[in-house]
Short mmCIF file of C-alpha atoms in Angstrom, two decimals:
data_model
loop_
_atom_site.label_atom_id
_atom_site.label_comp_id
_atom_site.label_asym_id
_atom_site.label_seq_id
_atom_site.Cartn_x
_atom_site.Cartn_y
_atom_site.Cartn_z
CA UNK I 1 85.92 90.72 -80.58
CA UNK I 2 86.37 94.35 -79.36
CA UNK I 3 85.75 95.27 -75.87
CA UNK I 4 83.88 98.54 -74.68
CA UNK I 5 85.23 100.36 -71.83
CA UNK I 6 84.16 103.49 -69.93
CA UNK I 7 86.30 106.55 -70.28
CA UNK I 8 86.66 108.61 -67.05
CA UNK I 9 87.08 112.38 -67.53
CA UNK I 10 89.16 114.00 -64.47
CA UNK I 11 89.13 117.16 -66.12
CA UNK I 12 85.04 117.25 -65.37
CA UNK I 13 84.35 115.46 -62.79
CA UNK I 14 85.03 115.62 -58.81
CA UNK I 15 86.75 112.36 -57.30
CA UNK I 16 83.90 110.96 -55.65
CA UNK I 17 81.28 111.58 -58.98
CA UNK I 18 84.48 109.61 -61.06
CA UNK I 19 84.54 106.63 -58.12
CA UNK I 20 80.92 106.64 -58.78
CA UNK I 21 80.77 106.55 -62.73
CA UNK I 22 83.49 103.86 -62.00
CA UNK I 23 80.70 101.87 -59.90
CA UNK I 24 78.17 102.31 -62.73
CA UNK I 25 80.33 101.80 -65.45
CA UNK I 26 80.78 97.78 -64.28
CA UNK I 27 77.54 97.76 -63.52
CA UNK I 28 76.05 98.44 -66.65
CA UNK I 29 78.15 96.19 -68.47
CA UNK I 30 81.70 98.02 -69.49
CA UNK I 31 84.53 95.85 -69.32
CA UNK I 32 87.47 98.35 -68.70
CA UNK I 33 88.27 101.95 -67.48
CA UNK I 34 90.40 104.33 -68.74
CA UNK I 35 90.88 107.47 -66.79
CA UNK I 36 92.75 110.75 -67.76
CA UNK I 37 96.02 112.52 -66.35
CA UNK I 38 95.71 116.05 -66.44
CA UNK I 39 96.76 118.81 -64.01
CA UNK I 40 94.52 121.59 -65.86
CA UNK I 41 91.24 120.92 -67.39
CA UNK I 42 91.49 122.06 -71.33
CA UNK I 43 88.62 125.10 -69.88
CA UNK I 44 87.32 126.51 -66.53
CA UNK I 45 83.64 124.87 -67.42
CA UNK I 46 84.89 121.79 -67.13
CA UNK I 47 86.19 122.86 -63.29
CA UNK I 48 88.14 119.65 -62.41
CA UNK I 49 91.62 118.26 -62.35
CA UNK I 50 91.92 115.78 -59.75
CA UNK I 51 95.64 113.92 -59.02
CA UNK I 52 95.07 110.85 -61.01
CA UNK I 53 97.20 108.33 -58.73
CA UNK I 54 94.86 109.09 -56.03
CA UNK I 55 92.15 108.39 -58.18
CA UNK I 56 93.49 105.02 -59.31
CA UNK I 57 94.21 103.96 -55.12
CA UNK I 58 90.55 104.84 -54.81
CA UNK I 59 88.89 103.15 -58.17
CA UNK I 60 91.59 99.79 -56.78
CA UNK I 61 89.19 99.51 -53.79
CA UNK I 62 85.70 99.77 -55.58
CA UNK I 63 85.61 98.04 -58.81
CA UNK I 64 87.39 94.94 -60.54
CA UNK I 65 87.46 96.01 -63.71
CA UNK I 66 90.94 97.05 -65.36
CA UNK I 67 92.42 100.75 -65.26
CA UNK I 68 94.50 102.60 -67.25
CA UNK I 69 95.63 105.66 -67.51
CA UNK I 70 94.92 107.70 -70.86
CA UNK I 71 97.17 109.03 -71.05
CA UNK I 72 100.22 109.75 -68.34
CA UNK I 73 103.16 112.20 -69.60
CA UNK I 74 106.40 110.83 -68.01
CA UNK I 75 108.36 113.51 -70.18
CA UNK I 76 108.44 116.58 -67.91
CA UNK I 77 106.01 117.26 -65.07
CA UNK I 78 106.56 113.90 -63.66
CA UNK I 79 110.08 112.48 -64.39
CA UNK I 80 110.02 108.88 -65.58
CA UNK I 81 111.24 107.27 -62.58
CA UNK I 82 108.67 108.87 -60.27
CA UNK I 83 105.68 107.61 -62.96
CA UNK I 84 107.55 104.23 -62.70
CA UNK I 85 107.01 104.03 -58.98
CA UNK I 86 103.23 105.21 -59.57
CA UNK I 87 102.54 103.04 -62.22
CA UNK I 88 104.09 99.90 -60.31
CA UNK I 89 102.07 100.63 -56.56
CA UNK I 90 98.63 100.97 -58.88
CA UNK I 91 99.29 97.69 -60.81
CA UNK I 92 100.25 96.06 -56.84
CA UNK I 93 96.60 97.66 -55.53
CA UNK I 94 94.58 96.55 -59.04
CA UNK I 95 95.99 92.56 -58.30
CA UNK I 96 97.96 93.18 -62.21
CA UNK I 97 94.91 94.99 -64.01
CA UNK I 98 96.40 97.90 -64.54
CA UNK I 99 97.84 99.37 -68.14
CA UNK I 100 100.01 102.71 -68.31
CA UNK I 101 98.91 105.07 -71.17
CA UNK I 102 101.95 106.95 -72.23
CA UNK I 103 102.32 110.05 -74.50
CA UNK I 104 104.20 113.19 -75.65
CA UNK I 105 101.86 115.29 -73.60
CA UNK I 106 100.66 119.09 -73.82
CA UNK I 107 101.96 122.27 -72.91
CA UNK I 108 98.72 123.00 -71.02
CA UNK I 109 99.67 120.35 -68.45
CA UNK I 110 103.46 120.08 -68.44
CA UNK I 111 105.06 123.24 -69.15
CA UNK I 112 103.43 124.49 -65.55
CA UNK I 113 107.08 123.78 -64.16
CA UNK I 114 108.97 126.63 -66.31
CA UNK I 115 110.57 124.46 -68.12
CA UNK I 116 110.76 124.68 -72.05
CA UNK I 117 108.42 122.84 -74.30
CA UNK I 118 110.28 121.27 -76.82
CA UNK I 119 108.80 120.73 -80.29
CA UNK I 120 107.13 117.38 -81.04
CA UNK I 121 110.25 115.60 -82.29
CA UNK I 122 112.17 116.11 -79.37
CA UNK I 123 109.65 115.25 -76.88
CA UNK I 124 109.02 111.65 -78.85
CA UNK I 125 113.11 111.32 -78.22
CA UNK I 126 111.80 112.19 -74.60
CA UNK I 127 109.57 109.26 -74.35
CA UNK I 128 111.36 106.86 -75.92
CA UNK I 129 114.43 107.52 -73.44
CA UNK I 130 111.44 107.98 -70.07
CA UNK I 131 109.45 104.09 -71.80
CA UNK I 132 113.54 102.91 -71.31
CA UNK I 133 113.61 104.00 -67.81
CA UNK I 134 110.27 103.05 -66.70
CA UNK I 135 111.26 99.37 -68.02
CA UNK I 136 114.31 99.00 -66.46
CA UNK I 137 112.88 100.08 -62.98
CA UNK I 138 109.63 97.54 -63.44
CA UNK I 139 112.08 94.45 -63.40
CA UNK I 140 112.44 95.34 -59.73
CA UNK I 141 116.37 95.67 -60.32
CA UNK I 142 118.83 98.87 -59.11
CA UNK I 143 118.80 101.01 -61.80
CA UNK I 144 121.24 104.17 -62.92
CA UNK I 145 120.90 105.77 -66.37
CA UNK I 146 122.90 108.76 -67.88
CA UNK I 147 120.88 109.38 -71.11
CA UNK I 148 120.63 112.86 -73.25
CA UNK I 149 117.50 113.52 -71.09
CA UNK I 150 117.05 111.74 -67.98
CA UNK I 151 119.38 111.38 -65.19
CA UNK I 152 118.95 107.78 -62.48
CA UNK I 153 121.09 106.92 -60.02
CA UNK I 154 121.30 104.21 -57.51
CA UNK I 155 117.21 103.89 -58.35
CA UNK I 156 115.28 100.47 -57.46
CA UNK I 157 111.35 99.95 -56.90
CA UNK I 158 110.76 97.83 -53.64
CA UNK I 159 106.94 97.75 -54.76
CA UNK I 160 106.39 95.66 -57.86
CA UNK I 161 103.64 94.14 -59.20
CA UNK I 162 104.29 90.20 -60.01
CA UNK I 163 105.10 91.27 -63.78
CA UNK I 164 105.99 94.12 -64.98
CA UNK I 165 103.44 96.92 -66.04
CA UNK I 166 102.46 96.90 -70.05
CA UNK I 167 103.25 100.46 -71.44
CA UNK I 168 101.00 101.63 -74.35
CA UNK I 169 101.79 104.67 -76.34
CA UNK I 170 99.68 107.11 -77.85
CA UNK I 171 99.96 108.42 -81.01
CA UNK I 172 98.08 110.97 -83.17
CA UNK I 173 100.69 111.13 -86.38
CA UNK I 174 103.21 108.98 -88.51
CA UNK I 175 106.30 109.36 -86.66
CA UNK I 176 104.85 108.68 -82.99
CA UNK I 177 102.69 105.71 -84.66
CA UNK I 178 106.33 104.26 -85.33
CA UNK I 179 107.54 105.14 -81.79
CA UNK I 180 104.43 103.11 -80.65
CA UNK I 181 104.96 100.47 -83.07
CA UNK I 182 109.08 100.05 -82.02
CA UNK I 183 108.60 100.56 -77.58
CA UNK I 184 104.88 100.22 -76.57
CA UNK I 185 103.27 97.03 -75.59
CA UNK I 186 99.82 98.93 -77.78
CA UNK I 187 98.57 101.41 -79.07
CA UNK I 188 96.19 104.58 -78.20
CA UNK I 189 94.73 106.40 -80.78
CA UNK I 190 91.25 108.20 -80.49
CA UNK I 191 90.00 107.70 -84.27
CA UNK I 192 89.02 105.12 -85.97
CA UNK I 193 91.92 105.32 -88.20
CA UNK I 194 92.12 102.03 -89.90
CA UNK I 195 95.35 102.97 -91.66
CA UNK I 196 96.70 104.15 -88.41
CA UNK I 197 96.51 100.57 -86.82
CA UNK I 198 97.36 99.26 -90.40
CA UNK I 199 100.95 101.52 -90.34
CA UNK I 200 100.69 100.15 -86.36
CA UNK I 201 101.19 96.95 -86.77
CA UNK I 202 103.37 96.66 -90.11
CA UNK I 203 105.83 98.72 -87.83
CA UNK I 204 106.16 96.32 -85.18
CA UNK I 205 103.53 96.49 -83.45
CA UNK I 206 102.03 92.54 -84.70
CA UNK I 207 99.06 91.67 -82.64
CA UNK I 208 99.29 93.81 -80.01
CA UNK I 209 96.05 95.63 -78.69
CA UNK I 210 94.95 98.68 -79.87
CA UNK I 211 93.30 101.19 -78.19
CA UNK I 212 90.73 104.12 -78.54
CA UNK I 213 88.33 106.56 -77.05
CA UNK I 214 85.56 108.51 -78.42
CA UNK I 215 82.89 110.87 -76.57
CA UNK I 216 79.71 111.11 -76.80
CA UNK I 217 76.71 113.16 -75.15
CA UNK I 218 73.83 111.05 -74.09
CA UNK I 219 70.40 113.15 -73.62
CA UNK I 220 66.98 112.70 -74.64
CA UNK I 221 67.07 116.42 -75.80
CA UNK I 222 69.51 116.31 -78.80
CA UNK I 223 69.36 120.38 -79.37
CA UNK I 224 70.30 120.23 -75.37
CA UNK I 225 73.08 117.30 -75.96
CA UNK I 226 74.61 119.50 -78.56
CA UNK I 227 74.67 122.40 -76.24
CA UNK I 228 76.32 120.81 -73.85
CA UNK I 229 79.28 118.95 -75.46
CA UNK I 230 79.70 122.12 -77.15
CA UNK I 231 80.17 124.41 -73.61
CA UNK I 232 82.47 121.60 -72.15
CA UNK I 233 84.46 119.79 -75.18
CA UNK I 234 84.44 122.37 -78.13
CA UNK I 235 88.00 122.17 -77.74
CA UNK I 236 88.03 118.39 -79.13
CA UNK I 237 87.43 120.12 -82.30
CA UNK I 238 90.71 122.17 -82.49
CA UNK I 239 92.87 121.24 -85.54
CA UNK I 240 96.45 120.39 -85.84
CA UNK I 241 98.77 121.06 -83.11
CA UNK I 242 96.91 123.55 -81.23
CA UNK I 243 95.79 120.96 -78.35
CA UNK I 244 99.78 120.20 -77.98
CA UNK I 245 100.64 124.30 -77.69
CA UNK I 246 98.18 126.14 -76.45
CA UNK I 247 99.39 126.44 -72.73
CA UNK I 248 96.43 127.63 -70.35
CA UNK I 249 92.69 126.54 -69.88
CA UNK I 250 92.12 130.87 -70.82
CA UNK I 251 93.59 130.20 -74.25
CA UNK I 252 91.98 126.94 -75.32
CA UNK I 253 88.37 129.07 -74.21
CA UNK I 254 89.48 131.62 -76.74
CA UNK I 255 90.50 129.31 -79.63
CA UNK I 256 87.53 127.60 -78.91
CA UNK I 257 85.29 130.40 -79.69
CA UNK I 258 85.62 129.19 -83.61
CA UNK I 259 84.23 125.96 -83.06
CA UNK I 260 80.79 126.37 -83.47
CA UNK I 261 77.77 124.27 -82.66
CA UNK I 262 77.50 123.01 -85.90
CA UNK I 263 80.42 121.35 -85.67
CA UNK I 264 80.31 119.70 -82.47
CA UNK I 265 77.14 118.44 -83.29
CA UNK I 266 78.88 117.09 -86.99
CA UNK I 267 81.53 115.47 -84.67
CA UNK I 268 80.17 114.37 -81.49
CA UNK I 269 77.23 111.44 -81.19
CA UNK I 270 74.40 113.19 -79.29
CA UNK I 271 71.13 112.56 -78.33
CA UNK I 272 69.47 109.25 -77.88
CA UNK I 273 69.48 107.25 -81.25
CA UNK I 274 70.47 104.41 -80.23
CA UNK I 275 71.75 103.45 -83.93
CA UNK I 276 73.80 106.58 -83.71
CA UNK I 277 75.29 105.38 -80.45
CA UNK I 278 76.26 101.80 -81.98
CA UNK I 279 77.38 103.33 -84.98
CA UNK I 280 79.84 105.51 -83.48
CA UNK I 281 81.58 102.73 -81.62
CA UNK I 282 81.48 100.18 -84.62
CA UNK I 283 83.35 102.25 -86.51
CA UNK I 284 86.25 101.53 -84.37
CA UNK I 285 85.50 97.58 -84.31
CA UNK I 286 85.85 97.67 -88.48
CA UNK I 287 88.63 100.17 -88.25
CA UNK I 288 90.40 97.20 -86.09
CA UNK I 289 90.59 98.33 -82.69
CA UNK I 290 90.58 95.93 -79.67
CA UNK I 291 89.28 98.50 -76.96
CA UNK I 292 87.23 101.61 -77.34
CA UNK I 293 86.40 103.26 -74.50
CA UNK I 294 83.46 105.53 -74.31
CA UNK I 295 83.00 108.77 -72.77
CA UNK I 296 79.84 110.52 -71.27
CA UNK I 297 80.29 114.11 -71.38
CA UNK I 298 78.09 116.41 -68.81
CA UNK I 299 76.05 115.71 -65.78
CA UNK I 300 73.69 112.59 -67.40
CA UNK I 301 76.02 110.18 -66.35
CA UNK I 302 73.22 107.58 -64.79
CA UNK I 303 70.91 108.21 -67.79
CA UNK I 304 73.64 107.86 -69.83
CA UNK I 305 74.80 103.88 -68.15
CA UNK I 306 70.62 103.17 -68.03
CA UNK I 307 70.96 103.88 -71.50
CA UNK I 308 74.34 101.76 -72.69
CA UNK I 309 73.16 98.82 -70.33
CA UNK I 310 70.09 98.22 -71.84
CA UNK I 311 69.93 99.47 -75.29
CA UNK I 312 73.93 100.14 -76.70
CA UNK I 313 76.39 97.35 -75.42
CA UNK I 314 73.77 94.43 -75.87
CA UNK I 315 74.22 95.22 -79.74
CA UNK I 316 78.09 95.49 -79.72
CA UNK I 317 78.65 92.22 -77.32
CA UNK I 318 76.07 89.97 -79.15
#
């Protein structure tokens, strides 16, 4: 049986609102939390970018549900051995119930160093190399690695949690569903690509959970829904590689300006149809997934978990 989780934005929400929608997302029934690791938001109306660590020490000391981060870039911004040490004190504080989300990241978030942004193949090589790392250091051991792109010496994590933390990988394309398939301990995708999790798990990946995340914009006004994911989240709705290149919130505003209404509303599930709603997050149950985790986008966030409790998860958990 899937599982529904509650997908917590950093880029548009202040830490205390996130603690909060963490409150009400166990309260209304969600079972698991993902949470995002960003250090811009992808535009200046969504206005936030909280440090995502911090956010996980808080969310350890006022829920029980699960966390995991969706996803963390251990390629560049943060080197792998510094995520490792992250990753290992949140699963310690969350008693084992925490997940990393790994991926191949975006020059909007990572390139804020100077450094180069490879192209995609090279930064998969990057993550395969950072998962190896990250491993190594979660068995609690002194570690030292001389790889083609990551340098550890004399390394060893004195916080660990009992076992070591599952890595899941994301992946939006062939060659990183493989690299999922071959390292991660899952799978994050965010559509409900039934071929995707097909090619998943005849790689390697077997039984192992799969995981997605879709948004959605909960109002009573549709016409006002539609406005609203369209000001904050056109940019979901940017084709190809863009997301991966663009490299400041000023440019995805300006590529965004050719995403029109029209097709947020074609893409997004807004409004208040409840069929809609369960629709939406079936699609992912039949596509195969284990875990979708949805996300509320704009300030309705208590109409929107009145609304889930009581009308959307009691048809997907029946």
């Amino acid at each position: 049986m899937t599982d529904y989780g509650y997908f917590l934005s950093c880029e548009e929400h202040s830490p205390a609102d996130l603690v909060e929608q963490a409150r009400m997302a166990e309260q209304a029934g969600f079972t698991k939390l993902w949470i995002s690791d960003h250090f811009h938001p992808w535009n200046d109306a969504q206005g936030q970018s909280p440090f995502v660590w911090s956010m996980i020490g808080a969310l350890s000391q006022v829920t029980s549900l699960p966390v995991e981060t969706a996803v963390t870039c251990p390629i560049m911004r943060l080197h792998p051995v510094v995520t490792a040490q992250a990753a290992a004190t949140s699963a310690v504080l969350l008693d084992g119930r925490f997940r990393l989300g790994v991926g191949s990241g975006e020059a909007l978030n990572e390139h804020i160093l100077g450094d180069h942004w490879p192209q995609a193949s090279v930064r998969l090589e990057m993550l395969e190399e950072a998962v190896q790392v990250m491993r190594q250091l979660f068995e609690g051991g002194e570690v030292s690695h001389h790889g083609k792109h990551y340098t550890v010496e004399n390394a060893r994590l004195y916080t660990v949690p009992a076992e070591p933390v599952p890595i899941d990988v994301s992946a939006f394309g062939p060659n990183a569903t493989e690299l999922a398939a071959r390292v991660g301990d899952g799978f994050v995708t965010m559509t409900p690509d039934a071929d995707a999790v097909e090619r998943f798990r005849r790689g390697g990946g077997g039984n192992k959970p799969v995981l997605g995340g879709v948004k959605v914009c909960w109002n009573p006004d549709r016409d006002e829904a539609v406005r609203t994911a369209h000001r904050l989240w056109a940019n979901e709705q940017l084709p190809g590689e863009l997301p991966q290149i663009l490299p400041t919130p000023r440019h995805f505003e300006q590529a965004s300006q050719l995403v029109t209404p029209e097709r947020v509303a074609e893409a997004v599930t807004c409004g208040d149809d409840v069929d809609a709603h369960v629709s939406a997050l079936q699609a992912y149950a039949e596509a195969g997934f284990d875990t979708v985790y949805v996300n509320q986008i704009g300030p309705e966030q208590r109409g929107f978990f009145d609304f889930y409790r009581t009308k959307v998860l009691p048809q997907l958990t029946d």
